[in-house]
XYZ file of C-alpha atoms in Angstrom:
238
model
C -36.420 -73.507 -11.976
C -32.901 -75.182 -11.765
C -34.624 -77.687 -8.999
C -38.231 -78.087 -10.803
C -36.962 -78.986 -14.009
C -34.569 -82.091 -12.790
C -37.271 -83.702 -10.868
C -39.446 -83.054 -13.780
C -37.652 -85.475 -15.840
C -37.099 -87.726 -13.625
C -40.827 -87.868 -13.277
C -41.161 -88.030 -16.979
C -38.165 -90.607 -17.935
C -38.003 -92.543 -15.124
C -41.305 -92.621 -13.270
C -43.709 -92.392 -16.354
C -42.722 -93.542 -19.557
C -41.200 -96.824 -18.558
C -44.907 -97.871 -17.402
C -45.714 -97.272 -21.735
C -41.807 -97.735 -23.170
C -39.716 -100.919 -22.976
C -36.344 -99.149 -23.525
C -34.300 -101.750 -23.669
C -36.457 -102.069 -27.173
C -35.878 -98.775 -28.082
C -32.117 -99.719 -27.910
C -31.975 -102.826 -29.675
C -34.018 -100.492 -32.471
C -31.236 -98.159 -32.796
C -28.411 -100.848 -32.695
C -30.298 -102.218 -35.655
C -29.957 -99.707 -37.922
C -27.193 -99.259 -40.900
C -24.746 -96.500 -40.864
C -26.669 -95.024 -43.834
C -29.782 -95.412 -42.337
C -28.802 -93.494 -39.660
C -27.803 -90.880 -42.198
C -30.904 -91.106 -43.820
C -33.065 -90.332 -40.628
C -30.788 -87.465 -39.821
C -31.151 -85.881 -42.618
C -34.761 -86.467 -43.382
C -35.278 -85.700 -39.105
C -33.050 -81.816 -40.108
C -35.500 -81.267 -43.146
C -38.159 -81.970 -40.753
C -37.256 -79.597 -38.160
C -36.598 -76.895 -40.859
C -40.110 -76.750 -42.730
C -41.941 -77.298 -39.390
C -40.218 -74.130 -38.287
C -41.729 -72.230 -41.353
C -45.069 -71.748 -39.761
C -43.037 -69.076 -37.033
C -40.995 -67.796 -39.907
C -44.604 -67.805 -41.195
C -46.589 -65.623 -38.688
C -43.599 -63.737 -36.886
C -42.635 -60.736 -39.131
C -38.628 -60.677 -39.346
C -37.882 -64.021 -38.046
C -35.235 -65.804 -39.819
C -35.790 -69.257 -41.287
C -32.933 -70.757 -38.956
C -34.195 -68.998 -35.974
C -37.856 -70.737 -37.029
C -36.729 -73.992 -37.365
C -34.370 -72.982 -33.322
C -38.173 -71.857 -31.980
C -39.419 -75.161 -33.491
C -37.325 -77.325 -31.542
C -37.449 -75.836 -28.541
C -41.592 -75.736 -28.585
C -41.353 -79.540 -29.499
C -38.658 -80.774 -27.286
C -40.144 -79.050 -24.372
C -43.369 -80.007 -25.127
C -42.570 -83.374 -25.642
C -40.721 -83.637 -22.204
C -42.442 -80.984 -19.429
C -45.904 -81.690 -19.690
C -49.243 -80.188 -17.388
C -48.774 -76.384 -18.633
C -47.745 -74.555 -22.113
C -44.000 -74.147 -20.579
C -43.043 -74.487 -24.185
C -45.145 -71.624 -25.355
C -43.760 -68.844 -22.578
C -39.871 -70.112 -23.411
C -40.057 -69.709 -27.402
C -41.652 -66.290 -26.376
C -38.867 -65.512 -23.856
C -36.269 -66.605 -26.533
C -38.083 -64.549 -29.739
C -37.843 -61.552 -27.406
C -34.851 -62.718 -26.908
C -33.675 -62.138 -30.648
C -34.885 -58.643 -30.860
C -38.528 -59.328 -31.848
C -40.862 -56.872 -30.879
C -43.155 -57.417 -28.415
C -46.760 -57.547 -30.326
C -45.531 -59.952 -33.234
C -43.606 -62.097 -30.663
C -46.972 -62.537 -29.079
C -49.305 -62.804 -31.617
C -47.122 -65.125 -33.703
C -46.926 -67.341 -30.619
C -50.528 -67.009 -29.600
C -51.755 -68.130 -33.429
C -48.849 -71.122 -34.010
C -51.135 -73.217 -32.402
C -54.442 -72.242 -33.750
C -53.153 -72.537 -37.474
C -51.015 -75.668 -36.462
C -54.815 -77.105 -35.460
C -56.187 -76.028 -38.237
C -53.233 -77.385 -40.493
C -53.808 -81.124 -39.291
C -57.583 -80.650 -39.748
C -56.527 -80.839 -43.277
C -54.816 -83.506 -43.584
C -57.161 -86.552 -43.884
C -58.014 -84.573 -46.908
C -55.137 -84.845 -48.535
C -54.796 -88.648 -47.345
C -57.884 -89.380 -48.860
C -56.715 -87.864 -52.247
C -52.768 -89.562 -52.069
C -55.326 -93.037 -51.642
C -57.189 -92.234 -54.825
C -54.187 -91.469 -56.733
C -52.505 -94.614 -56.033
C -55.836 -97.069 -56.162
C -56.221 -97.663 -52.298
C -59.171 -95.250 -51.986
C -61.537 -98.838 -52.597
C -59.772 -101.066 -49.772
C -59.329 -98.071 -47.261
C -62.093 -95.551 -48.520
C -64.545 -95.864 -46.323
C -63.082 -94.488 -42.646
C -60.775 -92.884 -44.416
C -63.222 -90.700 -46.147
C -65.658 -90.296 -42.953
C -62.408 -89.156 -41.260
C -61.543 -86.685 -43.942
C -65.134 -85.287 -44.507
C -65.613 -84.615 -41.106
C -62.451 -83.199 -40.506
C -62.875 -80.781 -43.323
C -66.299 -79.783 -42.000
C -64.446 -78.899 -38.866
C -62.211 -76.915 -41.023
C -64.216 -74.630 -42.473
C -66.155 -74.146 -39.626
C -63.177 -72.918 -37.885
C -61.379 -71.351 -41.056
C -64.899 -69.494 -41.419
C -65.421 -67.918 -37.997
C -61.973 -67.012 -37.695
C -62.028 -65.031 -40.998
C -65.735 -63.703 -39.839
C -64.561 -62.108 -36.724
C -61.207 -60.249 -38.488
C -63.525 -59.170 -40.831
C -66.696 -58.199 -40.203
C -67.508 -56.311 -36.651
C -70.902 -57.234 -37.358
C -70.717 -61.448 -37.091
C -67.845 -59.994 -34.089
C -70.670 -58.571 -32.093
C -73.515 -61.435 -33.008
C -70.617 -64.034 -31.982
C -70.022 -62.395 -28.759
C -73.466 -62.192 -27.598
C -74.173 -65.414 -28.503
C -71.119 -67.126 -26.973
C -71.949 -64.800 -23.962
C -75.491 -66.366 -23.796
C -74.057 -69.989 -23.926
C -71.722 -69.413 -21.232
C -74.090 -67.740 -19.139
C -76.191 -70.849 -19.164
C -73.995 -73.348 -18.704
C -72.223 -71.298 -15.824
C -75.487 -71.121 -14.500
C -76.143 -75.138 -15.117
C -72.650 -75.301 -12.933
C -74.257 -73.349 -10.370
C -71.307 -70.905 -10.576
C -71.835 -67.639 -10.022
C -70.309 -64.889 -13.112
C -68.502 -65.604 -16.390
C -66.314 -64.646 -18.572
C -66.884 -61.723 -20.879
C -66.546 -64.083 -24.336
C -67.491 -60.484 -25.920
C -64.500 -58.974 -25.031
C -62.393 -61.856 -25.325
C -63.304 -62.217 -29.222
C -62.652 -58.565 -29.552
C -59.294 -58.765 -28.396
C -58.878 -61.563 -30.524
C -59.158 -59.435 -33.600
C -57.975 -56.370 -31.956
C -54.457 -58.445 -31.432
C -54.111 -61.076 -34.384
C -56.270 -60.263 -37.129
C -53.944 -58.010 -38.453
C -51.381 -61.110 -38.490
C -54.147 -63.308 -39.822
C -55.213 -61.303 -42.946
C -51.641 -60.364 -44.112
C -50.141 -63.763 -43.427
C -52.803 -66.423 -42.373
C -53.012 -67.928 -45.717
C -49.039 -68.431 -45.943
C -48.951 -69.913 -42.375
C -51.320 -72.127 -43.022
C -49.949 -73.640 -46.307
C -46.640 -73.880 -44.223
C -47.882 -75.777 -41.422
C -49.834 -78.122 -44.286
C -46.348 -78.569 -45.749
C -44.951 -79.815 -42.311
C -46.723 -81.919 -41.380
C -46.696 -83.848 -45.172
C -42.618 -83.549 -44.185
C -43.235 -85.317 -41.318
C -45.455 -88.412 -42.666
C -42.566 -88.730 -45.246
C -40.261 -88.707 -42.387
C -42.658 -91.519 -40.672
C -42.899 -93.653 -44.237
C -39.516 -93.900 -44.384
C-alpha cells in the first residue's frame, strides 16, 4: 500500500490530469484572489464539508457530527484522487470501526451513503426548477430545465418507491426477486453465459441488512444529503 498509493498519484497528477488541467491556470486563479476572498471560500468550503458530513451522522447511529464531516472528507478526497475501485468506501469503513462503531451500522451506514446520496441529487433539478420560478427565469430557462427536473423526479420515485416496497412489504420483496431473477436469466442467457446471480437473495439481504436503517432514519438522511448538496451550489455561486 505504501508503494501503490505514490505511483497512484503520480498517475493521477502528473500523467492524467495535465492532458484536461492547464495548471499553470489554476495558479494564476489562486494568485488572483483577495485576502478576503480567500477567507470567504474557506469558510463557505468548512460549512461545506460539515453539512455534507450530515448524511453519515445521518445513517450511522452514534456518529458525531465532527467525526461525519472527518468520514466526509476522507470519502471525497480519496475519491477524488484514487480512482478504478471504491478505495474510499473500505477506508471510511476501516476508520468508523476505527472510532468504536459497531460493526452492522458501520456497514450499513456505508453501504446506503451512496444510495441516498443518488437519490439526493435526483432531487435537485426539482428544486432548480422551483429557485427559477421564484426569481422569474423559469420563462428563459424553463424548458430543459423542466424536462431535466421531471424526469429526474420520475426517476426518484421510482427508486424512492421500490426501495420503501422491499423494507416493507415481503410480498413486492418476493414478486421483485423473481422478476429481477427472470431478467437476469435472460440476458445471461443472451450473453451466452452460463448461471447468474441469485437477485432473490440479494434483495433479501438488502432488507434483511438496511431496512432497519432505512425506516428509522431514511427520511432524515435524505433531507441531509438534499441540504448538501444546496450547500454546495451556494459554495459554487459564490
Amino acid at each position: 500500500s505504501g508503494v501503490s498509493v505514490p505511483h497512484m498519484f503520480i498517475v493521477v497528477f502528473v500523467i492524467i490530469l495535465p492532458r484536461y488541467v492547464d495548471y499553470q491556470e489554476v495558479l494564476e486563479a489562486f494568485q488572483a484572489l483577495t485576502p478576503p476572498q480567500i477567507v470567504l471560500m474557506t469558510v463557505l468550503g468548512a460549512i461545506g464539508w460539515f453539512v455534507s458530513g450530515l448524511l453519515f451522522v445521518a445513517l450511522i447511529e452514534h456518529l458525531s457530527a465532527l467525526r461525519g464531516m472527518t468520514a466526509y472528507l476522507i470519502l471525497s478526497g480519496i475519491g477524488a484522487s484514487v480512482p478504478f475501485g471504491p478505495w474510499n468506501m473500505g477506508v471510511v469503513w476501516v476508520v468508523v470501526r476505527g472510532w468504536g462503531i459497531a460493526n452492522q451500522p458501520a456497514t450499513s451506514g456505508i453501504a446506503l451513503y451512496g444510495v441516498i446520496n443518488q437519490l439526493g441529487r435526483l432531487a435537485l433539478p426539482l428544486l432548480a426548477v422551483a429557485v427559477l420560478a421564484l426569481t422569474g427565469g423559469l420563462a428563459a430557462n424553463g424548458g430543459p430545465a423542466v424536462v431535466i427536473a421531471m424526469l429526474s423526479i420520475v426517476v426518484f420515485f421510482l427508486a424512492t418507491g421500490l426501495i420503501v416496497a422491499v423494507v416493507r412489504s415481503d410480498r413486492i420483496a418476493d414478486w421483485l426477486g423473481r422478476t429481477g431473477q427472470r431478467l437476469v436469466t435472460w440476458l445471461m442467457k443472451r450473453l451466452g453465459r452460463t448461471g447468474s446471480p441469485d437477485v432473490a437473495a440479494s434483495i433479501h439481504r438488502f432488507r434483511d441488512q438496511l431496512g432497519e436503517v432505512i425506516r428509522r432514519r431514511g427520511l432524515l438522511a435524505l433531507s441531509a444529503t438534499i441540504l448538501g448538496q444546496v450547500v454546495w451550489c451556494g459554495v459554487l455561486i459564490v
